[in-house]
mmCIF file of C-alpha atoms and ligand atoms in Angstrom:
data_model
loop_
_atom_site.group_PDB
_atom_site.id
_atom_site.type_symbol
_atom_site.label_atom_id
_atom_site.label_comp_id
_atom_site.label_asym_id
_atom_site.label_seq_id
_atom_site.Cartn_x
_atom_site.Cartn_y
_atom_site.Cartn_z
ATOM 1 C CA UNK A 29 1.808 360.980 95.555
ATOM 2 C CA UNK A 30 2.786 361.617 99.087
ATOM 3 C CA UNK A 31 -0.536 362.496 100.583
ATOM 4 C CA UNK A 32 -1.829 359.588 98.967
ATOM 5 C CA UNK A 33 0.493 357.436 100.784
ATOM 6 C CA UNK A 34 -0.216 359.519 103.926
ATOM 7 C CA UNK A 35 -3.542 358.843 103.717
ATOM 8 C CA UNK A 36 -3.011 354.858 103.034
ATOM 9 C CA UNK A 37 -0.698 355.294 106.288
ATOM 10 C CA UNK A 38 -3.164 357.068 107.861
ATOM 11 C CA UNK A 39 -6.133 354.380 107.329
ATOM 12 C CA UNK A 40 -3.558 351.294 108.142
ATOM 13 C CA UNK A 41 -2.555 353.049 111.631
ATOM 14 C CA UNK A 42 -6.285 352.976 112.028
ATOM 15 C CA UNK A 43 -7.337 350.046 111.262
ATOM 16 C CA UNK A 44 -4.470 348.459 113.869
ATOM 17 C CA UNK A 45 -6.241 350.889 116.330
ATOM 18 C CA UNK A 46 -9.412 349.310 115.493
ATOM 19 C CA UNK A 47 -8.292 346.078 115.490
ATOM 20 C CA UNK A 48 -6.139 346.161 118.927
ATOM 21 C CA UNK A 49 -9.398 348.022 121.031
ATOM 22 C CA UNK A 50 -11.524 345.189 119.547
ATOM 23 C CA UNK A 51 -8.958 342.185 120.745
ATOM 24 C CA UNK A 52 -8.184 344.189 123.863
ATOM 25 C CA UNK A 53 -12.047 344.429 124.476
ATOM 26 C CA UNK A 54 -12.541 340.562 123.896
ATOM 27 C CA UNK A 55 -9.802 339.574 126.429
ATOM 28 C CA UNK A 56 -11.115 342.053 129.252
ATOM 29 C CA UNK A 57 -14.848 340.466 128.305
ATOM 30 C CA UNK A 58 -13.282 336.971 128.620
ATOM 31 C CA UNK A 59 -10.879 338.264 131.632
ATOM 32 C CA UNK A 60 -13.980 339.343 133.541
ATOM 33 C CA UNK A 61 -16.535 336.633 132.912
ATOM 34 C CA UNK A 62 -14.080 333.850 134.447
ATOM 35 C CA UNK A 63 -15.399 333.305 138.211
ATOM 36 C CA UNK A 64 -18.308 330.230 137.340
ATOM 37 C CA UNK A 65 -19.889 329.000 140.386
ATOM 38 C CA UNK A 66 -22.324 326.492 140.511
ATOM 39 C CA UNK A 67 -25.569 325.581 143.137
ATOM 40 C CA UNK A 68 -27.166 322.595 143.260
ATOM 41 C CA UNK A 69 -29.657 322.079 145.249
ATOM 42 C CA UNK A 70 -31.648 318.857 146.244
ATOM 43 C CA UNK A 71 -35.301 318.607 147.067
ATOM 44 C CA UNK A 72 -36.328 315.033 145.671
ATOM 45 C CA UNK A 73 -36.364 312.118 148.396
ATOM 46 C CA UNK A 74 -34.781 309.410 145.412
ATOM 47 C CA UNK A 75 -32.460 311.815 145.068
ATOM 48 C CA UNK A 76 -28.957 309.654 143.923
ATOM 49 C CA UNK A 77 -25.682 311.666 144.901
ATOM 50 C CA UNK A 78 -23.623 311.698 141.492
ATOM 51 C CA UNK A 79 -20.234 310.868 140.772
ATOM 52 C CA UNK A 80 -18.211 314.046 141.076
ATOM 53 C CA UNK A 81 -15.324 314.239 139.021
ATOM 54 C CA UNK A 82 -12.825 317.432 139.685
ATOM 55 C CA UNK A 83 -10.057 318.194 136.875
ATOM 56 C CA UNK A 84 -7.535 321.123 137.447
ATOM 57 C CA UNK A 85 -7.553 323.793 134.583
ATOM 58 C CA UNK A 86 -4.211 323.951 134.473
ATOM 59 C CA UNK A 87 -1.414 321.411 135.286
ATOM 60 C CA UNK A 88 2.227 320.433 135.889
ATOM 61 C CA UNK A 89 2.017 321.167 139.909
ATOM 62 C CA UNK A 90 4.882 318.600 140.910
ATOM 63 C CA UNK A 91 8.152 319.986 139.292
ATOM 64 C CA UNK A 92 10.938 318.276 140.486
ATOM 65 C CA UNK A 93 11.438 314.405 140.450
ATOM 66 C CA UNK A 94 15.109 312.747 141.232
ATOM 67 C CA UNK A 95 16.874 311.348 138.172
ATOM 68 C CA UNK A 96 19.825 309.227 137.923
ATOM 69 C CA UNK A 97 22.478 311.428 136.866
ATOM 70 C CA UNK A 98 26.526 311.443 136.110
ATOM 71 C CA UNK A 99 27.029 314.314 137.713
ATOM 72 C CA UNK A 100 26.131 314.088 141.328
ATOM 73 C CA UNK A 101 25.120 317.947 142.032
ATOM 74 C CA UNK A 102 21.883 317.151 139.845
ATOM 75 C CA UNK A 103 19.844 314.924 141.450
ATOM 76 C CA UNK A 104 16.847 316.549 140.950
ATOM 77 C CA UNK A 105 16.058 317.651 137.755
ATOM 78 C CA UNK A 106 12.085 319.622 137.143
ATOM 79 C CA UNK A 107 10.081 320.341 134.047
ATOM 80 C CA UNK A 108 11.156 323.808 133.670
ATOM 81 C CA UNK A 109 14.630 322.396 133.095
ATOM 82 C CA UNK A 110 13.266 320.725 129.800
ATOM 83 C CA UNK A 111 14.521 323.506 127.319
ATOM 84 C CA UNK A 112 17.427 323.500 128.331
ATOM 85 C CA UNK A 113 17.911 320.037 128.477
ATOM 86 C CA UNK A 114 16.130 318.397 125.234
ATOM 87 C CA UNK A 115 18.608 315.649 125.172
ATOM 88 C CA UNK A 116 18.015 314.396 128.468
ATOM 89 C CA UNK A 117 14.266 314.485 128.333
ATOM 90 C CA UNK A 118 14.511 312.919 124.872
ATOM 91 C CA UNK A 119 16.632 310.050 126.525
ATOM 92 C CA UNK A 120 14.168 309.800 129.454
ATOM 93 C CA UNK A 121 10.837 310.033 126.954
ATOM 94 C CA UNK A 122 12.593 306.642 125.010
ATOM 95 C CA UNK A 123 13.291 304.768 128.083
ATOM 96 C CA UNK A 124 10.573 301.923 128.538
ATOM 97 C CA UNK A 125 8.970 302.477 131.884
ATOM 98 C CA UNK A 126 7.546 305.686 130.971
ATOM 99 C CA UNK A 127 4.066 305.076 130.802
ATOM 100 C CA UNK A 128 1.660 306.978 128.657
ATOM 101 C CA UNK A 129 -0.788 306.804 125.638
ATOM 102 C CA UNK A 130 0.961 309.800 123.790
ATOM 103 C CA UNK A 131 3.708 309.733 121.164
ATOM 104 C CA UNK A 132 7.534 308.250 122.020
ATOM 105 C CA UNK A 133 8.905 311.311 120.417
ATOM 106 C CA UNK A 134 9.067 314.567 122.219
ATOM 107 C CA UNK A 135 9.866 316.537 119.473
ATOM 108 C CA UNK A 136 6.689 315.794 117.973
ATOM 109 C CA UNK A 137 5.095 318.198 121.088
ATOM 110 C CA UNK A 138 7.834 321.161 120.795
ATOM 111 C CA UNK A 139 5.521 323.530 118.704
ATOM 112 C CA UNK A 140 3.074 323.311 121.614
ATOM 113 C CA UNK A 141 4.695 324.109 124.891
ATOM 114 C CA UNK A 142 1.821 323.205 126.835
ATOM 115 C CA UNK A 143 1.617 319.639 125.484
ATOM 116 C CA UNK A 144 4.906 318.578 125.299
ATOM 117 C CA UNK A 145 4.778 319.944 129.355
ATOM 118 C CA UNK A 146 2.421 317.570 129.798
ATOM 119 C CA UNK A 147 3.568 314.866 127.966
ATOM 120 C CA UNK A 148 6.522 314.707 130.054
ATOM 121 C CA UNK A 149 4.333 315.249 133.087
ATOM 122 C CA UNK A 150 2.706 311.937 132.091
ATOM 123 C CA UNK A 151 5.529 309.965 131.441
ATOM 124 C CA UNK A 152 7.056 311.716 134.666
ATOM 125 C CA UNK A 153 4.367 311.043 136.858
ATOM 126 C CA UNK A 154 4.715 314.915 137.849
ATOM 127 C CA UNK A 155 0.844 315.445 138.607
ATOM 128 C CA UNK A 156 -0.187 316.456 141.697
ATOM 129 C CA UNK A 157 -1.569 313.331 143.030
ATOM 130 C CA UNK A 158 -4.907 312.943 145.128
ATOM 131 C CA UNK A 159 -3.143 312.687 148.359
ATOM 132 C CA UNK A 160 -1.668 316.391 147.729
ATOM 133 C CA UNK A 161 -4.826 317.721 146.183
ATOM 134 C CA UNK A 162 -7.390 316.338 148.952
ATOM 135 C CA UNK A 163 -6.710 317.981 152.303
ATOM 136 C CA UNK A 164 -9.784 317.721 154.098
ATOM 137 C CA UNK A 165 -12.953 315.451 152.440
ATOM 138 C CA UNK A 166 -16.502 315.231 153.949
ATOM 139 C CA UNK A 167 -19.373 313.280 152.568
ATOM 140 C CA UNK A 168 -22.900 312.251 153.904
ATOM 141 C CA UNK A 169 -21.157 313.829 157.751
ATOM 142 C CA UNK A 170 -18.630 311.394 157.518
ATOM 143 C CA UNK A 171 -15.044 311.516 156.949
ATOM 144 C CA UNK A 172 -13.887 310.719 153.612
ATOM 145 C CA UNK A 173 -10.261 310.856 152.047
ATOM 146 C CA UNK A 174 -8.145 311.217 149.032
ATOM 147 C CA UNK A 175 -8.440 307.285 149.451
ATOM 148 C CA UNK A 176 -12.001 307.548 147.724
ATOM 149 C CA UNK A 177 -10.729 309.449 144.539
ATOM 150 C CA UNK A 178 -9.780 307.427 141.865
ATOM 151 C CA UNK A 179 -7.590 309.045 139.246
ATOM 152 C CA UNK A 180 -8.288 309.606 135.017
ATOM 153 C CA UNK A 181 -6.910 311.327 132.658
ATOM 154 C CA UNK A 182 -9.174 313.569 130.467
ATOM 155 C CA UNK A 183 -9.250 313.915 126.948
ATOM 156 C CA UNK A 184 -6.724 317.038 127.139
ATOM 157 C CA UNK A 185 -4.568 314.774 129.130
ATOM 158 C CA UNK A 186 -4.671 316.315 132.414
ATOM 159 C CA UNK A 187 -5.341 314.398 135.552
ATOM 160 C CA UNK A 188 -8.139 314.604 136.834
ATOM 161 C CA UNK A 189 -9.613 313.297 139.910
ATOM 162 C CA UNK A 190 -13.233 311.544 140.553
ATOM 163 C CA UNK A 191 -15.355 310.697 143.997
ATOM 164 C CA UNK A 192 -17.844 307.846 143.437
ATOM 165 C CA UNK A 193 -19.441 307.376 146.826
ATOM 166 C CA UNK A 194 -20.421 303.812 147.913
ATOM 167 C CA UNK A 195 -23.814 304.749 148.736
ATOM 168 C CA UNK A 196 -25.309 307.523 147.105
ATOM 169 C CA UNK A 197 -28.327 308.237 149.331
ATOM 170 C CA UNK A 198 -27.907 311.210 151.133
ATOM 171 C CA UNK A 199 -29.046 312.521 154.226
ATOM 172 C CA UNK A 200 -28.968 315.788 154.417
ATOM 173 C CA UNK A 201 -28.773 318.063 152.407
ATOM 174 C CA UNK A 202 -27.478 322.028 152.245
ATOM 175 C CA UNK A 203 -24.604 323.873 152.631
ATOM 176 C CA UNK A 204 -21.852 321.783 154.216
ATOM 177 C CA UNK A 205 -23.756 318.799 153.821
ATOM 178 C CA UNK A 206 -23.172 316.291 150.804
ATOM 179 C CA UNK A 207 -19.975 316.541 149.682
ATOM 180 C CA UNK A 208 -17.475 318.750 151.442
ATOM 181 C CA UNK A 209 -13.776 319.264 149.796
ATOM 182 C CA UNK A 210 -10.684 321.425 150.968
ATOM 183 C CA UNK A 211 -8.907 320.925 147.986
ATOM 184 C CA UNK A 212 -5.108 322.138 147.394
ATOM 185 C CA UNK A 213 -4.208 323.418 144.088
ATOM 186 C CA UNK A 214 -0.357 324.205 143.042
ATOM 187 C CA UNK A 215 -0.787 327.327 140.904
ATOM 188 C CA UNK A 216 2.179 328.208 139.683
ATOM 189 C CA UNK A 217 2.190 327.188 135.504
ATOM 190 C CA UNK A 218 3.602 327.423 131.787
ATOM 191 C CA UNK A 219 1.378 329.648 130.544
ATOM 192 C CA UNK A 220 1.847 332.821 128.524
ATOM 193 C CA UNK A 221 0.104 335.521 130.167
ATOM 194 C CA UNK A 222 -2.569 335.421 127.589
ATOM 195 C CA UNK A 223 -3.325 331.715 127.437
ATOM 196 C CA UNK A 224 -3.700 332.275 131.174
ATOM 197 C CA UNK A 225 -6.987 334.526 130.764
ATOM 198 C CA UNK A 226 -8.441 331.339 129.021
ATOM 199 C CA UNK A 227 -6.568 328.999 131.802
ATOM 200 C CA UNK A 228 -7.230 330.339 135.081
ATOM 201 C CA UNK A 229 -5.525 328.485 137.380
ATOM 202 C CA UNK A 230 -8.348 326.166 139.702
ATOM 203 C CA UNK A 231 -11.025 323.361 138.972
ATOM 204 C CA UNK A 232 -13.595 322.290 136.579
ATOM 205 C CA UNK A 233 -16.064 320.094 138.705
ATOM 206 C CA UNK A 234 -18.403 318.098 136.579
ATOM 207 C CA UNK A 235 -21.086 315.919 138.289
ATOM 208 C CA UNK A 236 -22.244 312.598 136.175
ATOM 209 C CA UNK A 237 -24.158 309.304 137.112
ATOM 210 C CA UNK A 238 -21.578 306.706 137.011
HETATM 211 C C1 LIG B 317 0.854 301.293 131.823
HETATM 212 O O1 LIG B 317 -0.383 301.477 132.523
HETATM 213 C C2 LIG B 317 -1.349 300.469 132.265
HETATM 214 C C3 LIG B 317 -2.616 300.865 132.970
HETATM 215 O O2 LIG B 317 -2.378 301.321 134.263
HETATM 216 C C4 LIG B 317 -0.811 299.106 132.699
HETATM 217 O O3 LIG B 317 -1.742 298.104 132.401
HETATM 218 C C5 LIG B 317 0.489 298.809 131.957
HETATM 219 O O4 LIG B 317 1.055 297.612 132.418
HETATM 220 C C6 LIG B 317 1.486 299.944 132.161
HETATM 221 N N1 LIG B 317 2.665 299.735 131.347
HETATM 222 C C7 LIG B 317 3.906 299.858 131.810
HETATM 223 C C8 LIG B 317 5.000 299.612 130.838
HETATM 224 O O5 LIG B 317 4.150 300.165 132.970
HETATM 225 C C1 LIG B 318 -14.008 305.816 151.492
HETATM 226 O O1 LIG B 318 -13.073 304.781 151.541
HETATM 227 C C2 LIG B 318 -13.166 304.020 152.745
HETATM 228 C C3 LIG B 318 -12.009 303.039 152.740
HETATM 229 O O2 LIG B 318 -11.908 302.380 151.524
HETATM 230 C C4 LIG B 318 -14.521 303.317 152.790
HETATM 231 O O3 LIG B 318 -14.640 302.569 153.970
HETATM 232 C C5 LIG B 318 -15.605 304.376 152.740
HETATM 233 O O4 LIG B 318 -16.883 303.773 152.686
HETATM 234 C C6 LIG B 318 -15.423 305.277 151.535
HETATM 235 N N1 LIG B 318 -16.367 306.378 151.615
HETATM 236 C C7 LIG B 318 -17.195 306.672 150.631
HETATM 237 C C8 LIG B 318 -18.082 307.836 150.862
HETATM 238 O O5 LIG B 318 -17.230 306.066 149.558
HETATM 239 C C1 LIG B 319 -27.049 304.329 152.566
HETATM 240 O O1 LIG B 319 -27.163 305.395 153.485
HETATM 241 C C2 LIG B 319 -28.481 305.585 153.965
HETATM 242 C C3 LIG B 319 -28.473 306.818 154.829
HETATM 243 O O2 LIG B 319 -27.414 306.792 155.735
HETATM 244 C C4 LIG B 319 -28.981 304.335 154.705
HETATM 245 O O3 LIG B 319 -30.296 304.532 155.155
HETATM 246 C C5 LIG B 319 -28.884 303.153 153.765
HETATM 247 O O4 LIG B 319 -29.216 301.976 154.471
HETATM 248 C C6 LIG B 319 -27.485 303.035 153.166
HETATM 249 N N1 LIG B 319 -27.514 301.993 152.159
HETATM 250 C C7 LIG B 319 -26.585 301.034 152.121
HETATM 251 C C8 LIG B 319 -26.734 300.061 150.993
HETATM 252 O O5 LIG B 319 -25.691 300.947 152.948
#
């Protein structure tokens, strides 16, 4: 009777044990293993500098944009305003200069936070732009600027900036030669504190031929 149940108790306050050591082990593991950095190093004289495209990991760096409004004190209206203004975001997502490949209806994104962030980020034109993001740019020990970025969006829809250099051969290489970047890098997000540990705020850099 009631030892039984004790014991069933027993096993199921166990088992959570179990199971929250194992999940809290896994995010620590994950947590730890986040800082990736890359070398590259060039000893071939053909050697072709690649195209270096640079994507943020997170998104949604420009909050605030001006809106026409009724009501004069609101001028500026930002993204962390959506949930508590649906309607208005809904009115702005169905008026026709918003430009973007996703669905017209927000609603459509409001089980996923993230996207329907970025959908309106999109439409909004609320990424940081290359202008903001390049600060200082450096390639072949000449100056280069956010002018030589063009911008993409990626398959996860965040923008993502590339550098495709006009004439690939390089003359020296080594540190501080090639490509050198100061890049700036809005951190603050929409993440819940555990999509974060998979999201670290920063940049993926990905190197390709063309
Ligand atoms: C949306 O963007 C594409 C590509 O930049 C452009 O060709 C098109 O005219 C734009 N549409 C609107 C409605 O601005
Ligand atoms: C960067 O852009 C400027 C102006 O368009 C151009 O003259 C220069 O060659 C470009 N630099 C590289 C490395 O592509
Ligand atoms: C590219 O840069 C290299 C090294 O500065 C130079 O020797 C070469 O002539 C350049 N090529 C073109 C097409 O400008």
């Amino acid at each position: 009777g009631s030892s039984l149940r004790r014991l069933i108790w027993a096993l199921a306050i166990m088992g959570a044990c179990i199971g929250f050591s194992l999940h809290l082990a896994e995010l620590a593991q994950r947590y730890l293993s986040y800082p990736v950095s890359t070398e590259f190093s060039n000893e071939g004289a053909d050697f072709q500098f690649p195209t270096v495209t640079i994507c943020p990991t997170d998104n949604f760096v420009d909050f605030c944009q001006p809106v026409p409004l009724f009501i004069p004190m609101n001028y500026f209206r930002c993204l962390q305003d959506m949930v508590l203004d649906n309607n208005r975001v809904y009115k702005l997502l169905g008026s026709e200069n918003w430009n973007a490949s996703l669905r017209v209806f927000p609603y459509n994104y409001y089980h996923h936070g993230r996207l329907s962030l970025r959908a309106v980020a999109y439409r909004g034109n609320l990424f940081q732009q290359p202008y903001e993001t390049v600060l200082y740019c450096r390639y072949n020990s000449q100056p280069c600027s956010f002018e030589n970025f063009t911008t993409y969006k990626d398959e996860e829809g965040l923008m993502c900036i590339s550098f495709t250099p006009t004439n690939r051969t390089i003359v020296n290489a080594g540190p501080g030669n090639g490509l050198y970047l100061v890049l700036h890098h809005v951190t603050e997000n929409y993440l819940t504190d555990e999509e974060q540990i998979d999201y670290v705020p920063g940049f993926q850099v990905a190197l390709h031929e063309s």
